[in-house]
PDB file of C-alpha atoms in Angstrom:
ATOM      1  CA  MET A   1      -3.270  51.253  28.765  1.00 89.00           C
ATOM      2  CA  THR A   2      -2.546  48.294  26.457  1.00 97.00           C
ATOM      3  CA  ILE A   3      -1.332  45.021  27.915  1.00 98.00           C
ATOM      4  CA  LEU A   4      -0.002  42.167  25.812  1.00 98.00           C
ATOM      5  CA  VAL A   5      -0.751  38.683  27.120  1.00 97.00           C
ATOM      6  CA  ILE A   6       1.562  35.939  25.894  1.00 97.00           C
ATOM      7  CA  GLY A   7       0.344  32.454  26.754  1.00 93.00           C
ATOM      8  CA  ALA A   8      -3.307  33.465  26.785  1.00 93.00           C
ATOM      9  CA  THR A   9      -4.972  30.250  25.661  1.00 88.00           C
ATOM     10  CA  GLY A  10      -4.335  28.072  28.736  1.00 88.00           C
ATOM     11  CA  ARG A  11      -6.183  28.076  32.041  1.00 90.00           C
ATOM     12  CA  VAL A  12      -3.992  30.748  33.610  1.00 95.00           C
ATOM     13  CA  GLY A  13      -3.745  32.965  30.530  1.00 95.00           C
ATOM     14  CA  ARG A  14      -7.481  32.977  29.844  1.00 94.00           C
ATOM     15  CA  ASN A  15      -8.149  34.030  33.409  1.00 96.00           C
ATOM     16  CA  VAL A  16      -5.498  36.759  33.149  1.00 97.00           C
ATOM     17  CA  VAL A  17      -7.271  38.163  30.082  1.00 97.00           C
ATOM     18  CA  GLU A  18     -10.649  38.119  31.823  1.00 96.00           C
ATOM     19  CA  GLN A  19      -9.248  39.799  34.930  1.00 97.00           C
ATOM     20  CA  LEU A  20      -7.590  42.527  32.851  1.00 97.00           C
ATOM     21  CA  VAL A  21     -10.792  43.194  30.927  1.00 96.00           C
ATOM     22  CA  LYS A  22     -12.661  43.520  34.240  1.00 96.00           C
ATOM     23  CA  ARG A  23     -10.123  46.154  35.266  1.00 96.00           C
ATOM     24  CA  GLY A  24     -10.671  48.199  32.133  1.00 95.00           C
ATOM     25  CA  ALA A  25      -7.363  47.437  30.401  1.00 96.00           C
ATOM     26  CA  SER A  26      -7.033  47.178  26.644  1.00 97.00           C
ATOM     27  CA  VAL A  27      -5.810  43.640  26.035  1.00 97.00           C
ATOM     28  CA  ARG A  28      -3.916  42.192  23.101  1.00 97.00           C
ATOM     29  CA  ILE A  29      -3.066  38.503  22.888  1.00 96.00           C
ATOM     30  CA  LEU A  30      -0.532  36.720  20.731  1.00 95.00           C
ATOM     31  CA  THR A  31      -1.932  33.498  19.273  1.00 91.00           C
ATOM     32  CA  ARG A  32      -0.977  31.123  16.494  1.00 89.00           C
ATOM     33  CA  ASP A  33      -4.566  30.711  15.336  1.00 86.00           C
ATOM     34  CA  PRO A  34      -6.915  33.653  15.960  1.00 85.00           C
ATOM     35  CA  SER A  35      -9.850  31.696  14.471  1.00 80.00           C
ATOM     36  CA  LYS A  36      -9.767  29.349  17.475  1.00 79.00           C
ATOM     37  CA  ALA A  37      -9.390  32.075  20.098  1.00 81.00           C
ATOM     38  CA  ARG A  38     -12.433  32.709  22.303  1.00 85.00           C
ATOM     39  CA  PHE A  39     -12.052  35.830  24.388  1.00 90.00           C
ATOM     40  CA  PRO A  40     -14.248  38.696  25.641  1.00 87.00           C
ATOM     41  CA  ALA A  41     -15.348  41.323  23.127  1.00 88.00           C
ATOM     42  CA  GLY A  42     -12.777  44.012  22.554  1.00 92.00           C
ATOM     43  CA  VAL A  43      -9.736  41.793  23.055  1.00 95.00           C
ATOM     44  CA  GLU A  44      -7.311  42.343  20.177  1.00 95.00           C
ATOM     45  CA  LEU A  45      -5.840  39.274  18.501  1.00 95.00           C
ATOM     46  CA  ALA A  46      -2.315  39.309  17.072  1.00 95.00           C
ATOM     47  CA  GLN A  47      -1.324  36.283  15.018  1.00 93.00           C
ATOM     48  CA  GLY A  48       2.100  34.721  15.537  1.00 93.00           C
ATOM     49  CA  ASP A  49       4.321  32.913  17.992  1.00 93.00           C
ATOM     50  CA  LEU A  50       7.474  33.589  19.960  1.00 94.00           C
ATOM     51  CA  LEU A  51       9.791  32.457  17.187  1.00 94.00           C
ATOM     52  CA  ASP A  52       8.082  34.632  14.567  1.00 95.00           C
ATOM     53  CA  ILE A  53      10.199  37.770  14.935  1.00 97.00           C
ATOM     54  CA  ASP A  54       8.126  39.999  12.637  1.00 97.00           C
ATOM     55  CA  ALA A  55       4.874  39.024  14.347  1.00 96.00           C
ATOM     56  CA  LEU A  56       6.417  39.491  17.773  1.00 97.00           C
ATOM     57  CA  ARG A  57       7.693  42.959  16.890  1.00 97.00           C
ATOM     58  CA  ALA A  58       4.248  43.922  15.612  1.00 97.00           C
ATOM     59  CA  ALA A  59       2.564  42.579  18.743  1.00 97.00           C
ATOM     60  CA  PHE A  60       4.634  44.878  20.981  1.00 98.00           C
ATOM     61  CA  ILE A  61       3.749  48.104  19.127  1.00 97.00           C
ATOM     62  CA  GLY A  62       1.918  50.468  21.485  1.00 97.00           C
ATOM     63  CA  VAL A  63       2.128  48.117  24.472  1.00 97.00           C
ATOM     64  CA  ASP A  64       2.581  49.432  28.042  1.00 97.00           C
ATOM     65  CA  ALA A  65       3.227  46.136  29.832  1.00 98.00           C
ATOM     66  CA  PHE A  66       3.162  42.426  29.068  1.00 98.00           C
ATOM     67  CA  PHE A  67       2.471  39.083  30.669  1.00 98.00           C
ATOM     68  CA  LEU A  68       4.897  36.298  29.733  1.00 98.00           C
ATOM     69  CA  LEU A  69       3.893  32.672  30.172  1.00 96.00           C
ATOM     70  CA  ASN A  70       6.132  30.246  28.298  1.00 92.00           C
ATOM     71  CA  ALA A  71       4.896  26.741  27.593  1.00 88.00           C
ATOM     72  CA  VAL A  72       7.163  23.881  28.663  1.00 87.00           C
ATOM     73  CA  THR A  73       8.849  23.080  25.352  1.00 88.00           C
ATOM     74  CA  GLY A  74      12.297  22.048  24.201  1.00 88.00           C
ATOM     75  CA  ASP A  75      13.033  25.624  23.133  1.00 93.00           C
ATOM     76  CA  GLU A  76      11.370  27.387  26.068  1.00 93.00           C
ATOM     77  CA  PHE A  77      14.514  29.295  27.017  1.00 95.00           C
ATOM     78  CA  THR A  78      15.078  30.525  23.469  1.00 96.00           C
ATOM     79  CA  GLN A  79      11.470  31.707  23.278  1.00 95.00           C
ATOM     80  CA  ALA A  80      11.767  33.565  26.584  1.00 96.00           C
ATOM     81  CA  LEU A  81      14.997  35.322  25.677  1.00 96.00           C
ATOM     82  CA  ILE A  82      13.805  36.320  22.205  1.00 97.00           C
ATOM     83  CA  THR A  83      10.614  37.757  23.724  1.00 97.00           C
ATOM     84  CA  LEU A  84      12.538  39.727  26.337  1.00 98.00           C
ATOM     85  CA  ASN A  85      14.904  41.104  23.707  1.00 97.00           C
ATOM     86  CA  ILE A  86      12.083  42.118  21.362  1.00 98.00           C
ATOM     87  CA  ALA A  87      10.244  43.771  24.261  1.00 98.00           C
ATOM     88  CA  ARG A  88      13.314  45.783  25.227  1.00 97.00           C
ATOM     89  CA  GLU A  89      13.873  46.704  21.578  1.00 97.00           C
ATOM     90  CA  ALA A  90      10.283  48.025  21.506  1.00 97.00           C
ATOM     91  CA  GLY A  91      10.835  50.050  24.685  1.00 97.00           C
ATOM     92  CA  VAL A  92       8.451  47.897  26.750  1.00 97.00           C
ATOM     93  CA  ASP A  93      10.158  47.331  30.088  1.00 97.00           C
ATOM     94  CA  ARG A  94       7.227  46.417  32.341  1.00 98.00           C
ATOM     95  CA  VAL A  95       6.530  42.705  32.646  1.00 98.00           C
ATOM     96  CA  VAL A  96       4.851  40.124  34.819  1.00 98.00           C
ATOM     97  CA  TYR A  97       6.671  36.827  34.297  1.00 98.00           C
ATOM     98  CA  LEU A  98       5.220  33.458  35.288  1.00 98.00           C
ATOM     99  CA  SER A  99       8.088  31.459  36.752  1.00 97.00           C
ATOM    100  CA  VAL A 100       7.777  28.589  39.244  1.00 97.00           C
ATOM    101  CA  ILE A 101       8.319  28.246  42.976  1.00 97.00           C
ATOM    102  CA  HIS A 102      11.831  27.056  43.935  1.00 96.00           C
ATOM    103  CA  ALA A 103      13.087  27.818  40.414  1.00 95.00           C
ATOM    104  CA  ASP A 104      16.494  28.598  41.884  1.00 93.00           C
ATOM    105  CA  ARG A 105      16.623  25.345  43.881  1.00 94.00           C
ATOM    106  CA  PHE A 106      15.121  22.637  41.643  1.00 95.00           C
ATOM    107  CA  VAL A 107      17.766  23.273  38.995  1.00 93.00           C
ATOM    108  CA  ASN A 108      17.953  19.659  37.796  1.00 95.00           C
ATOM    109  CA  VAL A 109      14.383  20.003  36.458  1.00 95.00           C
ATOM    110  CA  PRO A 110      14.748  21.557  32.992  1.00 94.00           C
ATOM    111  CA  HIS A 111      11.798  23.958  33.015  1.00 94.00           C
ATOM    112  CA  PHE A 112      12.683  25.130  36.529  1.00 95.00           C
ATOM    113  CA  ALA A 113      16.237  25.862  35.386  1.00 96.00           C
ATOM    114  CA  VAL A 114      14.884  27.656  32.300  1.00 96.00           C
ATOM    115  CA  LYS A 115      12.678  29.893  34.410  1.00 97.00           C
ATOM    116  CA  SER A 116      15.515  30.617  36.806  1.00 97.00           C
ATOM    117  CA  GLY A 117      17.593  31.692  33.815  1.00 96.00           C
ATOM    118  CA  ALA A 118      14.813  33.893  32.496  1.00 97.00           C
ATOM    119  CA  GLU A 119      14.486  35.518  35.930  1.00 97.00           C
ATOM    120  CA  ARG A 120      18.185  36.392  35.817  1.00 97.00           C
ATOM    121  CA  MET A 121      17.827  37.851  32.322  1.00 97.00           C
ATOM    122  CA  ILE A 122      14.873  39.987  33.423  1.00 97.00           C
ATOM    123  CA  GLU A 123      17.003  41.409  36.217  1.00 97.00           C
ATOM    124  CA  GLN A 124      20.126  41.891  34.091  1.00 96.00           C
ATOM    125  CA  MET A 125      18.176  43.518  31.228  1.00 96.00           C
ATOM    126  CA  GLY A 126      16.708  46.140  33.537  1.00 96.00           C
ATOM    127  CA  PHE A 127      13.017  45.281  33.399  1.00 97.00           C
ATOM    128  CA  SER A 128      10.450  46.600  35.830  1.00 97.00           C
ATOM    129  CA  ALA A 129       9.119  43.184  36.727  1.00 98.00           C
ATOM    130  CA  THR A 130       6.931  41.155  38.986  1.00 98.00           C
ATOM    131  CA  ILE A 131       8.125  37.557  39.001  1.00 98.00           C
ATOM    132  CA  LEU A 132       5.342  35.188  39.980  1.00 98.00           C
ATOM    133  CA  ARG A 133       6.460  31.847  41.351  1.00 98.00           C
ATOM    134  CA  PRO A 134       3.475  29.488  41.540  1.00 98.00           C
ATOM    135  CA  SER A 135       3.411  26.146  43.271  1.00 97.00           C
ATOM    136  CA  TYR A 136       1.826  23.078  41.657  1.00 96.00           C
ATOM    137  CA  PHE A 137      -1.408  24.047  39.871  1.00 96.00           C
ATOM    138  CA  MET A 138      -4.612  22.546  41.246  1.00 96.00           C
ATOM    139  CA  ASP A 139      -5.859  22.715  37.666  1.00 95.00           C
ATOM    140  CA  ASN A 140      -3.362  20.007  36.664  1.00 92.00           C
ATOM    141  CA  GLU A 141      -5.766  17.582  38.313  1.00 94.00           C
ATOM    142  CA  HIS A 142      -7.949  17.770  35.188  1.00 93.00           C
ATOM    143  CA  MET A 143      -5.341  15.486  33.581  1.00 89.00           C
ATOM    144  CA  ILE A 144      -5.760  12.765  36.216  1.00 91.00           C
ATOM    145  CA  LYS A 145      -9.435  13.114  37.122  1.00 94.00           C
ATOM    146  CA  ASP A 146     -10.426   9.899  35.337  1.00 93.00           C
ATOM    147  CA  VAL A 147      -7.980   7.915  37.474  1.00 93.00           C
ATOM    148  CA  ILE A 148      -9.418   9.478  40.618  1.00 96.00           C
ATOM    149  CA  PHE A 149     -13.072   9.096  39.627  1.00 96.00           C
ATOM    150  CA  ASP A 150     -12.943   5.721  37.870  1.00 96.00           C
ATOM    151  CA  HIS A 151     -10.235   3.880  39.798  1.00 95.00           C
ATOM    152  CA  GLY A 152     -10.284   5.466  43.255  1.00 97.00           C
ATOM    153  CA  VAL A 153      -6.588   6.347  43.198  1.00 96.00           C
ATOM    154  CA  TYR A 154      -4.844   9.681  43.491  1.00 96.00           C
ATOM    155  CA  PRO A 155      -1.858   8.966  41.217  1.00 93.00           C
ATOM    156  CA  MET A 156       0.345  12.071  41.534  1.00 94.00           C
ATOM    157  CA  PRO A 157       3.516  11.186  43.491  1.00 95.00           C
ATOM    158  CA  ILE A 158       3.615  14.346  45.605  1.00 95.00           C
ATOM    159  CA  GLY A 159       5.079  12.775  48.741  1.00 95.00           C
ATOM    160  CA  SER A 160       4.837  13.562  52.433  1.00 96.00           C
ATOM    161  CA  LYS A 161       6.728  16.871  52.699  1.00 96.00           C
ATOM    162  CA  GLY A 162       3.663  18.780  51.496  1.00 97.00           C
ATOM    163  CA  ILE A 163       2.670  20.946  48.547  1.00 97.00           C
ATOM    164  CA  ALA A 164       0.665  24.175  48.804  1.00 98.00           C
ATOM    165  CA  MET A 165      -1.258  23.762  45.528  1.00 98.00           C
ATOM    166  CA  VAL A 166      -2.543  26.971  43.955  1.00 98.00           C
ATOM    167  CA  ASP A 167      -5.690  27.660  41.931  1.00 97.00           C
ATOM    168  CA  ALA A 168      -5.237  29.152  38.424  1.00 97.00           C
ATOM    169  CA  ARG A 169      -7.831  31.798  39.278  1.00 97.00           C
ATOM    170  CA  ASP A 170      -5.667  33.094  42.117  1.00 98.00           C
ATOM    171  CA  ILE A 171      -2.568  33.092  39.912  1.00 98.00           C
ATOM    172  CA  ALA A 172      -4.372  35.044  37.206  1.00 98.00           C
ATOM    173  CA  GLU A 173      -5.891  37.636  39.498  1.00 98.00           C
ATOM    174  CA  VAL A 174      -2.554  38.410  41.144  1.00 98.00           C
ATOM    175  CA  ALA A 175      -0.996  38.656  37.665  1.00 98.00           C
ATOM    176  CA  ALA A 176      -3.677  41.102  36.492  1.00 98.00           C
ATOM    177  CA  ILE A 177      -3.320  43.250  39.612  1.00 98.00           C
ATOM    178  CA  GLU A 178       0.434  43.420  39.107  1.00 98.00           C
ATOM    179  CA  LEU A 179       0.158  44.147  35.364  1.00 98.00           C
ATOM    180  CA  VAL A 180      -2.172  47.078  35.963  1.00 98.00           C
ATOM    181  CA  ARG A 181      -0.046  48.350  38.849  1.00 98.00           C
ATOM    182  CA  ARG A 182       3.104  48.349  36.749  1.00 97.00           C
ATOM    183  CA  ALA A 183       1.439  49.731  33.620  1.00 97.00           C
ATOM    184  CA  ASP A 184      -0.093  52.593  35.651  1.00 96.00           C
ATOM    185  CA  ALA A 185       3.061  53.477  37.581  1.00 96.00           C
ATOM    186  CA  PRO A 186       4.484  56.909  36.704  1.00 94.00           C
ATOM    187  CA  GLY A 187       8.015  55.531  36.867  1.00 93.00           C
ATOM    188  CA  LYS A 188       9.946  52.293  36.938  1.00 92.00           C
ATOM    189  CA  LEU A 189       9.132  50.041  39.886  1.00 96.00           C
ATOM    190  CA  PRO A 190      11.661  47.673  41.469  1.00 96.00           C
ATOM    191  CA  ILE A 191      11.581  43.956  40.753  1.00 97.00           C
ATOM    192  CA  GLU A 192       9.389  41.956  43.121  1.00 98.00           C
ATOM    193  CA  THR A 193       9.045  38.193  43.503  1.00 98.00           C
ATOM    194  CA  ILE A 194       5.783  36.724  44.762  1.00 98.00           C
ATOM    195  CA  ASN A 195       5.303  33.076  45.714  1.00 98.00           C
ATOM    196  CA  LEU A 196       1.861  31.901  44.608  1.00 98.00           C
ATOM    197  CA  VAL A 197       0.558  29.173  46.892  1.00 98.00           C
ATOM    198  CA  GLY A 198      -2.689  27.764  48.209  1.00 98.00           C
ATOM    199  CA  PRO A 199      -3.956  28.131  51.766  1.00 98.00           C
ATOM    200  CA  ASP A 200      -3.128  24.527  52.744  1.00 97.00           C
ATOM    201  CA  THR A 201       0.059  22.483  52.500  1.00 97.00           C
ATOM    202  CA  LEU A 202      -1.044  18.946  51.638  1.00 98.00           C
ATOM    203  CA  THR A 203       0.647  15.561  51.392  1.00 98.00           C
ATOM    204  CA  GLY A 204      -0.356  12.809  48.987  1.00 97.00           C
ATOM    205  CA  SER A 205      -2.344  11.115  51.759  1.00 97.00           C
ATOM    206  CA  ASP A 206      -4.031  14.424  52.640  1.00 98.00           C
ATOM    207  CA  VAL A 207      -5.172  14.899  49.042  1.00 98.00           C
ATOM    208  CA  ALA A 208      -6.483  11.336  48.821  1.00 98.00           C
ATOM    209  CA  ALA A 209      -8.458  11.911  52.045  1.00 98.00           C
ATOM    210  CA  ILE A 210     -10.012  15.075  50.590  1.00 98.00           C
ATOM    211  CA  TRP A 211     -11.090  13.173  47.488  1.00 98.00           C
ATOM    212  CA  SER A 212     -12.542  10.403  49.685  1.00 98.00           C
ATOM    213  CA  ASP A 213     -14.657  13.002  51.496  1.00 98.00           C
ATOM    214  CA  VAL A 214     -15.699  14.786  48.297  1.00 97.00           C
ATOM    215  CA  LEU A 215     -16.670  11.612  46.418  1.00 97.00           C
ATOM    216  CA  GLY A 216     -18.094   9.762  49.414  1.00 97.00           C
ATOM    217  CA  ARG A 217     -16.018   6.646  48.695  1.00 97.00           C
ATOM    218  CA  PRO A 218     -12.433   5.584  49.376  1.00 98.00           C
ATOM    219  CA  VAL A 219      -9.665   7.124  47.302  1.00 98.00           C
ATOM    220  CA  ALA A 220      -6.165   5.810  47.963  1.00 98.00           C
ATOM    221  CA  TYR A 221      -2.876   7.606  47.469  1.00 97.00           C
ATOM    222  CA  GLY A 222      -0.751   5.811  44.879  1.00 92.00           C
ATOM    223  CA  ASP A 223       2.798   6.010  46.149  1.00 91.00           C
ATOM    224  CA  ASP A 224       5.919   8.138  46.047  1.00 94.00           C
ATOM    225  CA  ASP A 225       7.615   6.192  43.224  1.00 91.00           C
ATOM    226  CA  PRO A 226       7.616   8.351  40.072  1.00 90.00           C
ATOM    227  CA  SER A 227       8.391   5.441  37.702  1.00 89.00           C
ATOM    228  CA  ALA A 228       4.775   4.532  36.954  1.00 86.00           C
ATOM    229  CA  PHE A 229       3.934   8.240  36.713  1.00 85.00           C
ATOM    230  CA  GLU A 230       6.588   8.725  34.039  1.00 91.00           C
ATOM    231  CA  GLN A 231       5.346   5.689  32.097  1.00 89.00           C
ATOM    232  CA  ASN A 232       1.752   6.938  32.179  1.00 85.00           C
ATOM    233  CA  MET A 233       2.736  10.454  31.112  1.00 86.00           C
ATOM    234  CA  ALA A 234       4.691   9.001  28.164  1.00 91.00           C
ATOM    235  CA  ASN A 235       1.428   7.618  26.770  1.00 88.00           C
ATOM    236  CA  PHE A 236       0.170  11.081  25.831  1.00 84.00           C
ATOM    237  CA  MET A 237       3.200  13.381  25.785  1.00 89.00           C
ATOM    238  CA  PRO A 238       6.752  13.212  24.393  1.00 91.00           C
ATOM    239  CA  LYS A 239       9.048  10.948  26.354  1.00 93.00           C
ATOM    240  CA  TRP A 240      11.400  13.818  27.184  1.00 92.00           C
ATOM    241  CA  THR A 241       8.487  15.721  28.702  1.00 91.00           C
ATOM    242  CA  ALA A 242       7.374  12.683  30.693  1.00 91.00           C
ATOM    243  CA  TYR A 243      10.926  12.309  31.999  1.00 94.00           C
ATOM    244  CA  GLU A 244      10.968  15.972  32.989  1.00 93.00           C
ATOM    245  CA  MET A 245       7.694  15.455  34.873  1.00 91.00           C
ATOM    246  CA  ARG A 246       9.352  12.546  36.669  1.00 94.00           C
ATOM    247  CA  LEU A 247      12.256  14.766  37.725  1.00 95.00           C
ATOM    248  CA  MET A 248       9.773  17.309  39.059  1.00 94.00           C
ATOM    249  CA  ALA A 249       7.865  14.628  40.972  1.00 94.00           C
ATOM    250  CA  GLU A 250      11.117  13.449  42.549  1.00 96.00           C
ATOM    251  CA  ARG A 251      11.614  16.944  43.937  1.00 96.00           C
ATOM    252  CA  TYR A 252       8.032  16.986  45.234  1.00 95.00           C
ATOM    253  CA  VAL A 253       8.894  13.878  47.220  1.00 95.00           C
ATOM    254  CA  SER A 254      12.342  14.969  48.408  1.00 96.00           C
ATOM    255  CA  ASP A 255      11.631  18.673  49.067  1.00 96.00           C
ATOM    256  CA  GLY A 256       7.909  19.417  48.760  1.00 96.00           C
ATOM    257  CA  MET A 257       6.587  22.831  47.754  1.00 96.00           C
ATOM    258  CA  VAL A 258       6.176  24.496  51.111  1.00 95.00           C
ATOM    259  CA  PRO A 259       5.357  28.218  51.384  1.00 95.00           C
ATOM    260  CA  GLU A 260       7.642  30.659  53.083  1.00 95.00           C
ATOM    261  CA  ALA A 261       6.448  32.474  56.190  1.00 95.00           C
ATOM    262  CA  GLY A 262       3.979  35.174  55.235  1.00 96.00           C
ATOM    263  CA  ASP A 263       3.209  33.932  51.703  1.00 98.00           C
ATOM    264  CA  VAL A 264      -0.462  33.150  52.356  1.00 98.00           C
ATOM    265  CA  ASP A 265      -1.056  36.397  54.262  1.00 98.00           C
ATOM    266  CA  ARG A 266       0.617  38.402  51.487  1.00 98.00           C
ATOM    267  CA  LEU A 267      -1.589  36.854  48.798  1.00 98.00           C
ATOM    268  CA  THR A 268      -4.723  37.297  50.867  1.00 98.00           C
ATOM    269  CA  SER A 269      -3.830  40.964  51.268  1.00 98.00           C
ATOM    270  CA  ILE A 270      -3.175  41.440  47.525  1.00 98.00           C
ATOM    271  CA  LEU A 271      -6.452  39.766  46.561  1.00 98.00           C
ATOM    272  CA  ASP A 272      -8.461  41.142  49.492  1.00 98.00           C
ATOM    273  CA  ARG A 273     -10.160  37.755  49.818  1.00 98.00           C
ATOM    274  CA  PRO A 274      -9.340  34.200  50.915  1.00 98.00           C
ATOM    275  CA  LEU A 275      -7.415  31.929  48.561  1.00 98.00           C
ATOM    276  CA  HIS A 276      -9.211  29.080  46.816  1.00 98.00           C
ATOM    277  CA  SER A 277      -8.711  25.847  48.761  1.00 98.00           C
ATOM    278  CA  TYR A 278      -7.969  22.436  47.296  1.00 98.00           C
ATOM    279  CA  ARG A 279     -11.130  21.029  48.868  1.00 97.00           C
ATOM    280  CA  THR A 280     -13.231  23.674  47.104  1.00 97.00           C
ATOM    281  CA  PHE A 281     -11.456  22.982  43.821  1.00 97.00           C
ATOM    282  CA  ALA A 282     -11.992  19.217  44.196  1.00 97.00           C
ATOM    283  CA  SER A 283     -15.692  19.739  44.940  1.00 97.00           C
ATOM    284  CA  GLU A 284     -16.080  21.920  41.838  1.00 96.00           C
ATOM    285  CA  LEU A 285     -14.238  19.402  39.661  1.00 96.00           C
ATOM    286  CA  ALA A 286     -16.316  16.505  40.985  1.00 95.00           C
ATOM    287  CA  SER A 287     -19.582  18.417  40.466  1.00 92.00           C
ATOM    288  CA  GLY A 288     -18.637  19.288  36.909  1.00 86.00           C
ATOM    289  CA  GLU A 289     -17.625  15.726  36.124  1.00 70.00           C
ATOM    290  CA  ALA A 290     -20.863  14.361  37.613  1.00 58.00           C
ATOM    291  CA  ALA A 291     -22.857  16.756  35.443  1.00 57.00           C
ATOM    292  CA  THR A 292     -21.098  15.596  32.269  1.00 62.00           C
ATOM    293  CA  ARG A 293     -21.779  11.932  33.075  1.00 48.00           C
ATOM    294  CA  VAL A 294     -25.510  12.297  33.704  1.00 46.00           C
TER     295      VAL A 294
END
């Protein structure tokens, strides 16, 4: 069994690779720069990207199933559709696609709309697919940890409707389980959609209270206005990306990211263990940060 992992160098992708290796799969990753890739022994490295047609065709040779994680870029939709077409051309019809929760509802947010479109293409092109729809990643908090630790403010405008944040480790393990299940299946399995959420639905004030407990000092919630958030994001990412993050934050505030009935129980059953909680994640992040500052 050979599984191609596309998007392997981020927090989710690296964990997917590790989980697949643990399950005895042969893993190939597509990467622009193999010299910078750090993966377990035995992982095969294929050089290229999703707009390099020759490299993409070569990467799919001998593959049984693939994991598709597209970065949020201006040409994300083009990359997704090219990859799906090349996969079908190669006869690889088993895929686990990383979408986003409420992709079909938050259609004014560009990367949500892109993922909704890719979901439709997967269905129309006849793939045997598991579509994973994660909520907000707990791991995104690495980007704002200095604001939390140094200024005592939780700056993400996530509102009061609640968000069931999910740990990248849970996302990756579900992805690996589904990849192996589809690759091993004797025939084509129907499309399934799985919401990936955390065990707790938290508001901005809830998250600030958790950080106050974890750090042993007050941490305040910023506010629900995404304007300052957009301005801060524009300091280290393209302005169009910062604006897209603002649009997403506006939907956090207006709609939240609330699980559907049965989501948590379904994930617990798939993983055969409890989900990682935000409090546990925050404690781990704080311990790691304290260690680096000693």
